[in-house]
Coordinates of C-alpha atoms and ligand atoms in Angstrom, one line a residue:
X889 CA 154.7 142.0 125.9
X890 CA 153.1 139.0 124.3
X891 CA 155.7 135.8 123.8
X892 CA 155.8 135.3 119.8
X893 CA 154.8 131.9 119.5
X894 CA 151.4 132.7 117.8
X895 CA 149.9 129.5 117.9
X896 CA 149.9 129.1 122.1
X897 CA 146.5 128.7 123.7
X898 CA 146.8 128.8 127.5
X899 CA 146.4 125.5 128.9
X900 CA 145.5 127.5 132.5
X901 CA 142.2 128.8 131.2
X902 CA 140.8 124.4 131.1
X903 CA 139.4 124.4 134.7
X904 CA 137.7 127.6 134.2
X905 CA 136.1 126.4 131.1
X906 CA 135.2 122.8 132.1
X907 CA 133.5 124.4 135.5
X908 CA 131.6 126.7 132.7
X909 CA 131.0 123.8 130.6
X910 CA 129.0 122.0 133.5
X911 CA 126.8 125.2 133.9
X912 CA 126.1 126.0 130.1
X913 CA 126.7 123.0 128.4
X914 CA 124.2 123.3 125.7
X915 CA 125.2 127.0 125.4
X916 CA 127.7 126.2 121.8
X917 CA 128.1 129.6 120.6
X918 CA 128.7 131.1 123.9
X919 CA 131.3 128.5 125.4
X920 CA 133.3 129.5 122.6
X921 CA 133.4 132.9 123.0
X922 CA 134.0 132.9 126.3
X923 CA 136.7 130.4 125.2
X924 CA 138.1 132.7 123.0
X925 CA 138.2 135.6 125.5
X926 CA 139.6 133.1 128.3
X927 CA 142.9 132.6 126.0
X928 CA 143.8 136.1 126.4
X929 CA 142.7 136.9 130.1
X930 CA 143.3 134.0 132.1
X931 CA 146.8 134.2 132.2
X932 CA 146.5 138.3 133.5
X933 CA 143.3 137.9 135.8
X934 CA 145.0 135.2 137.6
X935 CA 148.0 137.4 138.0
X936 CA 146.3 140.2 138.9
X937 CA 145.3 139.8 143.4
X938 CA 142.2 142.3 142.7
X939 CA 141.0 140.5 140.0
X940 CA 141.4 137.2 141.5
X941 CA 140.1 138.0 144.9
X942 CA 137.0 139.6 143.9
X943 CA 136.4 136.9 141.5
X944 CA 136.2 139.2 138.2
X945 CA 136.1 136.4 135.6
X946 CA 133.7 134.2 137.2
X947 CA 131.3 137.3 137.7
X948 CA 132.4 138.3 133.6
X949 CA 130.4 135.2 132.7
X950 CA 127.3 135.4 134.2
X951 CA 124.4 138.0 132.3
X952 CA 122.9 140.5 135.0
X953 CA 119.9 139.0 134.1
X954 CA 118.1 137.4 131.0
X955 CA 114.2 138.2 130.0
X956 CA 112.7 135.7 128.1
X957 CA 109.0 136.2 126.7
X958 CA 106.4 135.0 124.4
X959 CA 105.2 137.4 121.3
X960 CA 102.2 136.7 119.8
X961 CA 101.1 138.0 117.0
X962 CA 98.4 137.8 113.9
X963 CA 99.6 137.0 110.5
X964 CA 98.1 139.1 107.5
X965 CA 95.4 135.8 107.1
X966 CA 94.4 136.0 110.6
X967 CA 96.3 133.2 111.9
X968 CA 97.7 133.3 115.6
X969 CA 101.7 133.0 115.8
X970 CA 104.3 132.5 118.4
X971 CA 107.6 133.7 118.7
X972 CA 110.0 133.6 121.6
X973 CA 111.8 137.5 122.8
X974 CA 114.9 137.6 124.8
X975 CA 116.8 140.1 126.0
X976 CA 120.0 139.4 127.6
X977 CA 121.3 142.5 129.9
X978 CA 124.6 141.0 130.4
X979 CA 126.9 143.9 132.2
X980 CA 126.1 147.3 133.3
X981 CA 129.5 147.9 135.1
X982 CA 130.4 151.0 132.5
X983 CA 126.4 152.0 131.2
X984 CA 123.2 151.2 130.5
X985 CA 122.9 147.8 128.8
X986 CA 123.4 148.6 125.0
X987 CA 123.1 146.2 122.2
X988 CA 121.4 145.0 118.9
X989 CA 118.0 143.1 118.5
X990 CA 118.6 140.3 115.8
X991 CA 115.5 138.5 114.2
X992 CA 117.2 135.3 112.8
X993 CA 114.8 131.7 113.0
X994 CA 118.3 130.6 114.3
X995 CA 118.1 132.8 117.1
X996 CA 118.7 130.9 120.7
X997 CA 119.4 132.0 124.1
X998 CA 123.6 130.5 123.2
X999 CA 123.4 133.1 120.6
X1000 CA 122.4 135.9 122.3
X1001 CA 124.5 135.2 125.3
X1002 CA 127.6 135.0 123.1
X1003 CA 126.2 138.1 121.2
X1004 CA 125.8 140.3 124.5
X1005 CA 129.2 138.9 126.1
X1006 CA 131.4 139.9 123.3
X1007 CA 130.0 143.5 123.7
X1008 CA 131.2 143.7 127.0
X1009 CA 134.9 144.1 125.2
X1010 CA 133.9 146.0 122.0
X1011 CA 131.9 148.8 124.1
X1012 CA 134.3 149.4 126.4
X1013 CA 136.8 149.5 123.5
X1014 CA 135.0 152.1 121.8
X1015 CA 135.6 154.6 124.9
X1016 CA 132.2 155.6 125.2
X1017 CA 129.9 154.8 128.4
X1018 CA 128.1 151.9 127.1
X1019 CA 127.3 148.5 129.3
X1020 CA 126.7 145.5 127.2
X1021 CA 123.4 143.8 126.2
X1022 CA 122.0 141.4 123.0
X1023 CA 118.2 140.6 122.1
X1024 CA 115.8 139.6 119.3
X1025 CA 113.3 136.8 118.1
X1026 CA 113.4 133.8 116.7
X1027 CA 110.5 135.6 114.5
X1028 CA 112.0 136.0 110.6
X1029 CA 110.9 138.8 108.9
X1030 CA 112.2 136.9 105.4
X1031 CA 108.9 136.6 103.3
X1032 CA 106.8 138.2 106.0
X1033 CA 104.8 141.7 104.8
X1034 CA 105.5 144.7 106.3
X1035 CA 102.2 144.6 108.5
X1036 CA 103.0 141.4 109.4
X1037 CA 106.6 142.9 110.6
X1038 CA 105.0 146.1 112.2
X1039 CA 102.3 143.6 114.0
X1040 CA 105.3 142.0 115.5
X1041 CA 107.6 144.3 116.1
X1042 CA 104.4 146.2 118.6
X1043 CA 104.1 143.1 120.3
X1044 CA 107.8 142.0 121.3
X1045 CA 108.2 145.6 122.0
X1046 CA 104.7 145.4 124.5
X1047 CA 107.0 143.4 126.6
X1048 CA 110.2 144.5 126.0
X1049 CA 109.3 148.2 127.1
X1050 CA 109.5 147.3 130.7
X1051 CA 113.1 146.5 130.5
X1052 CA 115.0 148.8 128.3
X1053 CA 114.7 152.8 128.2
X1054 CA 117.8 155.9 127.3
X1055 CA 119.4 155.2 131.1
X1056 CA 118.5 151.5 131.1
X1057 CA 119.1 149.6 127.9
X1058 CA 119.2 150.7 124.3
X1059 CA 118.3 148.3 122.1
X1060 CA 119.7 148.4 118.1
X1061 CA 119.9 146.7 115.2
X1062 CA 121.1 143.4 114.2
X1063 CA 120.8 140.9 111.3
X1064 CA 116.8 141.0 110.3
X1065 CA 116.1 144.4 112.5
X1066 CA 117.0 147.6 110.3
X1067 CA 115.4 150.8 109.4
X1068 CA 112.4 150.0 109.2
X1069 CA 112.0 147.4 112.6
X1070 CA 113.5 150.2 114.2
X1071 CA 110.7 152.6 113.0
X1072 CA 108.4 150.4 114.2
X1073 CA 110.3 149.4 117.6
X1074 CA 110.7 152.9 118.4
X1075 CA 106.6 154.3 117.3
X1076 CA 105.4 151.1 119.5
X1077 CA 107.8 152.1 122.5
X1078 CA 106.7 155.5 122.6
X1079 CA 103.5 155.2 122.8
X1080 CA 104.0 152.9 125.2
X1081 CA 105.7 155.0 127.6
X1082 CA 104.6 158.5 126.3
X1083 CA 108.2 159.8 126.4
X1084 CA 109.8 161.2 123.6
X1085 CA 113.8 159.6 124.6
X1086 CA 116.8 157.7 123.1
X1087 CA 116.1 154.5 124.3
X1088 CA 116.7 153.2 120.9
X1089 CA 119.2 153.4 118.3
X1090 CA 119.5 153.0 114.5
X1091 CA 116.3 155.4 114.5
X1092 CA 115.5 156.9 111.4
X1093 CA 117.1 160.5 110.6
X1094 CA 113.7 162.8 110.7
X1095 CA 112.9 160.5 114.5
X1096 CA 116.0 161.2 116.2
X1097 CA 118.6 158.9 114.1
X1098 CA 122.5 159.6 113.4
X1099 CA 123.9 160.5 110.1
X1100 CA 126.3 157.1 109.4
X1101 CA 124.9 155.1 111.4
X1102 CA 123.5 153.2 108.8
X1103 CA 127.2 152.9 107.4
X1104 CA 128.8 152.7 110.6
X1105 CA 129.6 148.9 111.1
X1106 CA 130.9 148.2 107.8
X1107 CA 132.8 152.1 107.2
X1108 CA 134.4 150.8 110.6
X1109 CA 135.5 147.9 109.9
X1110 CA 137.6 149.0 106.8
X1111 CA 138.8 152.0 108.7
X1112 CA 140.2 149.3 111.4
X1113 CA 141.8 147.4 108.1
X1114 CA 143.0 150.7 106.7
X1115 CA 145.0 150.8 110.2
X1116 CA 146.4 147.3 110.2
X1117 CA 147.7 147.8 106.6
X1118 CA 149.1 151.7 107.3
X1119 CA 151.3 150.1 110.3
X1120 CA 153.1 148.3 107.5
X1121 CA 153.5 151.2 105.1
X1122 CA 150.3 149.0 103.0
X1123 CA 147.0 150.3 101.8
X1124 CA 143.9 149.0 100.4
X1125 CA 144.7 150.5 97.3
X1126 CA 144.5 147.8 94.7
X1127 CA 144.0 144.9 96.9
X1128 CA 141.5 142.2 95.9
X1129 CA 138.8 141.9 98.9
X1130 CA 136.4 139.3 99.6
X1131 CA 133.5 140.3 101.4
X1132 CA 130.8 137.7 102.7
X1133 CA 127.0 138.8 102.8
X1134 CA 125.3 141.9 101.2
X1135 CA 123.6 143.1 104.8
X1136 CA 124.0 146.3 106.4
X1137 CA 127.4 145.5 107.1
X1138 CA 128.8 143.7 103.9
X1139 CA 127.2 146.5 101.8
X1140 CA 128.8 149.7 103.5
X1141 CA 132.4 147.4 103.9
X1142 CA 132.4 146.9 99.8
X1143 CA 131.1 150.7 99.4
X1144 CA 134.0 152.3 101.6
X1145 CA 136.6 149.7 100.1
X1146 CA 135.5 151.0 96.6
X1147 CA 136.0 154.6 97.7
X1148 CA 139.9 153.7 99.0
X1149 CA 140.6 152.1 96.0
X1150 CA 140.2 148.1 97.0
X1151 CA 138.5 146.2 94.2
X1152 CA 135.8 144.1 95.4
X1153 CA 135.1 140.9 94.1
X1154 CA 132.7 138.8 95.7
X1155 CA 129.4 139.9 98.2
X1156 CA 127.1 136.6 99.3
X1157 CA 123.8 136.2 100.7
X1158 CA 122.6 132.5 102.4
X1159 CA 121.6 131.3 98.7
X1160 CA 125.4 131.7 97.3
X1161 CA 128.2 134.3 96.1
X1162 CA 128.0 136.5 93.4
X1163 CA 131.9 136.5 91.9
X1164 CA 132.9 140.0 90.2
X1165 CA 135.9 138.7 88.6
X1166 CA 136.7 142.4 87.6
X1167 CA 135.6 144.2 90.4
X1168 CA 132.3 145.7 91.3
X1169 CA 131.4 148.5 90.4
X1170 CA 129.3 151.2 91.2
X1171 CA 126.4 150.7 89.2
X1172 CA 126.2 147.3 90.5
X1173 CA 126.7 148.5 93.8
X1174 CA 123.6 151.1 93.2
X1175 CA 121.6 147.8 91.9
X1176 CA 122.4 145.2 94.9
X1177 CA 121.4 148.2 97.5
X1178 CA 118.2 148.7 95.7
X1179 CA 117.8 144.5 95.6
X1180 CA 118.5 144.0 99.2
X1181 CA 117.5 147.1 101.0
X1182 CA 114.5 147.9 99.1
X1183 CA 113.4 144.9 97.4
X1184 CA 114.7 142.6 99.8
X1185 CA 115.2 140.0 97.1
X1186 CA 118.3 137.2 96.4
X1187 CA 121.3 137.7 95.4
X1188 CA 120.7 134.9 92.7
X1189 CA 118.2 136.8 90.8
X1190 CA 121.0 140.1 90.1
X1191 CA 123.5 137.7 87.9
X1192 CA 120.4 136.6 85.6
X1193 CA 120.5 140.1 84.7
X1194 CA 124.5 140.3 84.6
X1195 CA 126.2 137.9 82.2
X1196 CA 130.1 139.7 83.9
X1197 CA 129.4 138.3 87.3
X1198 CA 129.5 134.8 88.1
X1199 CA 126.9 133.5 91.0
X1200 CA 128.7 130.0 93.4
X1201 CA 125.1 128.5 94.4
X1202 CA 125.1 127.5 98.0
X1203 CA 128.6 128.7 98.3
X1204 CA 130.7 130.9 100.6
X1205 CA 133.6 133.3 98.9
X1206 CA 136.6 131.7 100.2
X1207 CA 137.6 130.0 97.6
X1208 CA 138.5 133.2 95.3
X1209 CA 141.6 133.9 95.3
X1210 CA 142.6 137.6 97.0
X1211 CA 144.4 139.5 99.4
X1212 CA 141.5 140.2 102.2
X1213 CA 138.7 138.8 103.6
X1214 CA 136.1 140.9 105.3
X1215 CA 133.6 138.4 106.6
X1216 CA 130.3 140.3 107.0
X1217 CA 127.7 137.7 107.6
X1218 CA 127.3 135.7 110.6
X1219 CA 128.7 133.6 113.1
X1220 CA 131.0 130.8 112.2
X1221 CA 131.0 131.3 108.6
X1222 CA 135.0 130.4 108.6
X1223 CA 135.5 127.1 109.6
X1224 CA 139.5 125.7 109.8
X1225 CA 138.9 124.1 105.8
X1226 CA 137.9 127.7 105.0
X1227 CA 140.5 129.4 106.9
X1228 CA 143.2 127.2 104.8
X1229 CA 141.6 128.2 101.7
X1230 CA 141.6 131.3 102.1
X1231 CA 145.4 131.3 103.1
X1232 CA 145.9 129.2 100.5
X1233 CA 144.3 131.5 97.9
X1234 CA 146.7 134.3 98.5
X1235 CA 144.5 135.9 101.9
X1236 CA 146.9 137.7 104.2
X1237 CA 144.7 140.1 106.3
X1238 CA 141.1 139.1 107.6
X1239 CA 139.1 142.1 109.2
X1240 CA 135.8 140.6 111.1
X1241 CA 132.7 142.7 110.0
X1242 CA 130.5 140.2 111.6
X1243 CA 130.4 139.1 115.1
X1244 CA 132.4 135.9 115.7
X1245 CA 133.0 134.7 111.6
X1246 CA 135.9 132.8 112.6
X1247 CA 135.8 129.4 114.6
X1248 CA 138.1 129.2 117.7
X1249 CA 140.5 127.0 115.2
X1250 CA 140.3 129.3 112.3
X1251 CA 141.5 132.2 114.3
X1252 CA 144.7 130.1 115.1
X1253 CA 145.4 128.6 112.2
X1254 CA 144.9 132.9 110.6
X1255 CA 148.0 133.7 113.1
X1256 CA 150.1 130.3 113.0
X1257 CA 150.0 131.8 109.1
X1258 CA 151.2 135.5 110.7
X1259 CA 147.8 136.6 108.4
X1260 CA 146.6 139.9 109.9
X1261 CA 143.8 139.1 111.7
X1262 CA 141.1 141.8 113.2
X1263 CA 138.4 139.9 115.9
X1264 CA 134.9 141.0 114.9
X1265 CA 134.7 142.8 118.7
X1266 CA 137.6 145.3 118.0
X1267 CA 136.9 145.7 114.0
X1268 CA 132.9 146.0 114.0
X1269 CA 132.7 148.2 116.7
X1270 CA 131.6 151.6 114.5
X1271 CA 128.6 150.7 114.5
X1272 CA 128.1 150.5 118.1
X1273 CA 130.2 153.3 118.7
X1274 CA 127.9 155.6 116.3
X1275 CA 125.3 154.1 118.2
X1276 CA 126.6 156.0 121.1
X1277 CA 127.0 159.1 119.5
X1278 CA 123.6 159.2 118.5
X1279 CA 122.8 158.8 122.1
X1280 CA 125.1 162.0 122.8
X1281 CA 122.9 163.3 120.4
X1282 CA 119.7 162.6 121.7
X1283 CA 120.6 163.9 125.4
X1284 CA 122.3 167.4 124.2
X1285 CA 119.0 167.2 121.4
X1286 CA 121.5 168.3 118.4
X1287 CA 122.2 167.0 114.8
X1288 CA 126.5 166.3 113.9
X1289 CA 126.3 166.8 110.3
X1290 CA 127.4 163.7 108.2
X1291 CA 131.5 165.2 108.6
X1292 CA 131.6 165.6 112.2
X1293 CA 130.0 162.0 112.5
X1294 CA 131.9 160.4 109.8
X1295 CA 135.3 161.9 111.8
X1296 CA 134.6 160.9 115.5
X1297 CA 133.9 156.9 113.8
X1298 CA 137.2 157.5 112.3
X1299 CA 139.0 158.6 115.4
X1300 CA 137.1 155.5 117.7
X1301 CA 138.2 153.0 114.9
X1302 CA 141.8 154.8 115.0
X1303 CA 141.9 154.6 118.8
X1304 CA 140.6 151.3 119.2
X1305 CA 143.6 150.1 116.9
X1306 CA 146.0 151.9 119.1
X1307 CA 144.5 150.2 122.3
X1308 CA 144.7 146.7 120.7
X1309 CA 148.2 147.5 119.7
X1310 CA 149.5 148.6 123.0
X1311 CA 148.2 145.3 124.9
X1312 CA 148.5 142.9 122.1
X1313 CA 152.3 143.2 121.3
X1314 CA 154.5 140.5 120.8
X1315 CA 158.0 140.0 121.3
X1316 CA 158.9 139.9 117.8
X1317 CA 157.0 143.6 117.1
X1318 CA 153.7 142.1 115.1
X1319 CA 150.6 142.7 116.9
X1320 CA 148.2 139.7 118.2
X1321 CA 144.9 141.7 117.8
X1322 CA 142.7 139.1 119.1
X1323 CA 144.4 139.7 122.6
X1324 CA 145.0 143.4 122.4
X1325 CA 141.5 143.5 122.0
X1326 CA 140.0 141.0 124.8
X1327 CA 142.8 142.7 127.5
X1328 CA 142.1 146.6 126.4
X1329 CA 138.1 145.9 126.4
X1330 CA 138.6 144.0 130.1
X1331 CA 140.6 146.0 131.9
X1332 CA 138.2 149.0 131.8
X1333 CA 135.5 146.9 133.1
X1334 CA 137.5 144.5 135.4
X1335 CA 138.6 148.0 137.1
X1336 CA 134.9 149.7 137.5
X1337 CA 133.8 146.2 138.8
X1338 CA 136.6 146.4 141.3
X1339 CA 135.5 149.4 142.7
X1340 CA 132.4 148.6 143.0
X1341 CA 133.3 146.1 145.7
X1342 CA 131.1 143.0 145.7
X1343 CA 128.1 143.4 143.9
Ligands
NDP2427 P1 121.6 142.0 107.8 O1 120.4 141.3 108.3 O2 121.5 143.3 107.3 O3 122.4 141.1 106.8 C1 122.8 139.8 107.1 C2 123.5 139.2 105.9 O4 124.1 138.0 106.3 C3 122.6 138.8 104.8 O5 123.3 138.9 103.6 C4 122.2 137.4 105.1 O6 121.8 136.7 104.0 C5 123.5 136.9 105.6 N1 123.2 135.8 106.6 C6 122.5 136.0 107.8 N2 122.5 134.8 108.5 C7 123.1 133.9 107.7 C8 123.3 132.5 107.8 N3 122.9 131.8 108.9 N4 124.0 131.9 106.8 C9 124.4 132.6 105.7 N5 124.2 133.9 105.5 C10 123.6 134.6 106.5 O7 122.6 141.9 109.1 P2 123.8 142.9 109.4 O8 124.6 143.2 108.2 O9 123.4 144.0 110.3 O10 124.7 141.9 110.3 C11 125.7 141.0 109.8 C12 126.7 140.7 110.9 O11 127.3 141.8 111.4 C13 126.1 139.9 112.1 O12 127.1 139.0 112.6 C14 125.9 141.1 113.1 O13 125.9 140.6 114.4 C15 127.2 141.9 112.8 N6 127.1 143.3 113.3 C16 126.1 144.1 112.9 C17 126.1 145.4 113.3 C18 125.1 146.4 112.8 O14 125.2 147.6 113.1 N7 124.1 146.0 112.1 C19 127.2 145.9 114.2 C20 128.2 145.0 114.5 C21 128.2 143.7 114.0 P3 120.2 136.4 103.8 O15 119.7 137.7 103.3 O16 120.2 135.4 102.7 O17 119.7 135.9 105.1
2IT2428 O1 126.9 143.8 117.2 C1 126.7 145.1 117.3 O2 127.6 145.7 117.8 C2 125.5 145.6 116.9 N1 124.6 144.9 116.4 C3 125.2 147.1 117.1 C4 124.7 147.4 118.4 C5 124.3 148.8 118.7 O3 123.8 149.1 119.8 O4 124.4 149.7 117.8

């Protein structure tokens, strides 16, 4: 049992970060997750003689290894370009390394270190036999044709066939790399290798893909809030939900909070928020998808065709007032300002659809507020998870249909919620997720490492 006082960081985790610190000092993003997950497991590592003896943390925070290669490729006037490839296999203790690609200019080796880290904790939560890994570019498909994309995508994938394959590492998607960088990923890969195998997921459905995959992350993540809320005899029904971005994972959140009732009212892109005072509703739904996933255009040019929705330019949701916040970008999108506007505008559950949303302070201001707060690690995980069953897939070489799919994500999201529930309870009954998550996700892996003796 967790004490109740929700705002207490442990002050025994400070050497172990200042000793990190010295080794990864211009590493930002992933000193503070590993910060984040130090809070939590310090305090039972050090408790814990196996742990301690064998050195499990210390080992937790060092990648397997890290591939880091040039991609060169033409652009559609002829002109040479460079991009930088990485692929971070960071543990392997439960699986084969398994992980998105993200093709972001902000991409950096920080990035993808924290990216890979924190799926050491959301794949082992999902139950399934996945390792943890992170890659991409610091190539950005935005303005690029699709050539251009396809000429790309051949050569990062000329290198990066040497690392990954179905028992190795199996790559995904991530922000910039969908559907179609998939396609291409995956044609480039096998002809590489002349094998016909899983080694990717996020394929498309006539090549091997899973039915709701494409969904995955973002159904997931309101199923997770859906459990939160049913805990305390809530729903979704009627509640006023902010989401942030209009991505793969920000459109399928505002779809399946649509379905359960929830009325939706903002959805962002990089350029600003679009504000649906009233609620979105389907048919703008329908028109964003075709805008972003088709078109690939900005969210700016939808409200010059729609006088009922108001666009913020250059502005994030969180100053609407509503009762959730599904953050569904990127990383650090919720600073401490934004995290007391948000509470301030009436926010009293926030359920991480991206990957680390919420700075280190955000998080504790959300629980010194006693907001329901879901880390992106437990509450994004569908889409990894259906990542995994499409793997299953691929190795028995059968098709779920969209029910049976849509009903193990369910049951993962369902039993990740119990896990974080059974090791993050407090004293006082209410559940600190952020721990229940980071101790259920560690345990699994701390054990298999364990057994593995010194390796
Ligand atoms: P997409 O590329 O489909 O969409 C990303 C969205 O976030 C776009 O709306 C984009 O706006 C916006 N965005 C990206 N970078 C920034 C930035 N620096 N500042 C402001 N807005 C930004 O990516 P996904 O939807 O796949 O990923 C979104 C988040 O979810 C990421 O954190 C990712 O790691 C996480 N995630 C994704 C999973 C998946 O299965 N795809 C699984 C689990 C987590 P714009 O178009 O203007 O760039
Ligand atoms: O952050 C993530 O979990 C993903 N981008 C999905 C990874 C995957 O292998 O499906």
């Amino acid at each position: 049992m967790l004490p109740s006082d929700k705002t207490s960081t442990s002050p025994s985790n400070a050497p172990f970060i200042d000793d990190l610190k010295q080794r990864c000092g211009n590493e930002p993003e992933f000193l503070q997750a590993v910060e984040e997950v130090m809070d939590s497991l310090v305090p039972i590592a050090r408790t814990n003689e196996a742990y301690t003896k064998a050195r499990i943390l210390e080992r937790l925070v060092e990648p397997d290894r890290v591939v880091m290669f040039r991609v060169v490729w033409e652009d559609d006037t002829g002109a040479v370009q460079i991009n930088r490839g990485y692929r971070v296999q960071f543990n392997n203790t439960i699986g084969p390394y398994k992980g998105g690609l993200r093709f972001h200019p902000t991409v950096t080796l920080s990035v993808l270190k924290f990216l890979a880290f924190e799926q050491i904790f959301k794949n082992s939560l999902t139950g399934l036999p996945m390792g943890a890994g992170k890659g991409g570019s610091d190539f950005d498909p935005r303005g690029k044709s699709d050539h251009e994309v396809m000429r790309f995508c051949q050569s990062f994938m000329t290198e990066l066939f040497r690392h990954v394959g179905h028992n190795k590492d199996v790559p995904a998607g991530d922000i910039g790399v969908g559907a179609r960088e998939i396609g291409y990923l995956f044609g480039h890969y096998k002809r590489l290798t002349g094998q016909y195998t899983g080694a990717l997921t996020g394929k498309g459905l006539s090549f091997g893909g899973s039915l709701v995959r494409t969904e995955a992350t973002g159904y997931g993540t309101i199923y997770f809030a859906r459990e939160m809320l049913t805990r305390r005899n809530e729903s979704l029904d009627g509640k006023r939900c902010l989401v942030s971005g209009s991505g793969n994972v920000a459109l399928y959140a505002a779809q399946k909070l649509m379905e359960l009732g929830a009325i939706v009212v903002s959805l962002s892109d990089s350029g600003g928020t679009l504000h649906f005072p009233k609620g979105l509703t389907t048919d703008q739904f329908a028109h964003i998808q075709e805008l972003k996933e088709k078109r690939r255009g900005r969210l700016s040019e939808f409200s010059q065709n729609d006088p009922s929705v108001e666009y913020l330019e250059g502005q994030r949701p969180w100053g609407i007032s509503a009762d959730c916040a599904f953050p569904c970008a990127t990383q650090n999108e919720i600073a401490l300002a934004d995290a007391k506007t948000l509470v301030d505008g009436g926010v009293r559950l926030v359920a991480e659809g991206a990957n680390m949303p919420s700075s280190n302070d955000a998080v504790r201001y959300f629980h010194s507020k006693e907001i329901l707060f879901a880390p992106g690690k437990a509450a994004n995980a569908g889409g990894v998870a259906v990542s995994g069953l499409e793997q299953s897939q691929n190795s028995l070489r059968i098709f779920w249909d969209r029910k049976e799919v849509d009903r193990r994500l369910q049951e993962i999201m369902s039993s990740i919620h119990d896990k974080c529930v059974d090791h993050g309870k407090r004293e006082d009954g209410s559940i600190d997720y952020v721990c229940g998550a980071n101790v259920a996700g560690f345990v699994k892996v701390a054990n298999a490492m364990v057994a593995y003796g010194i390796n």
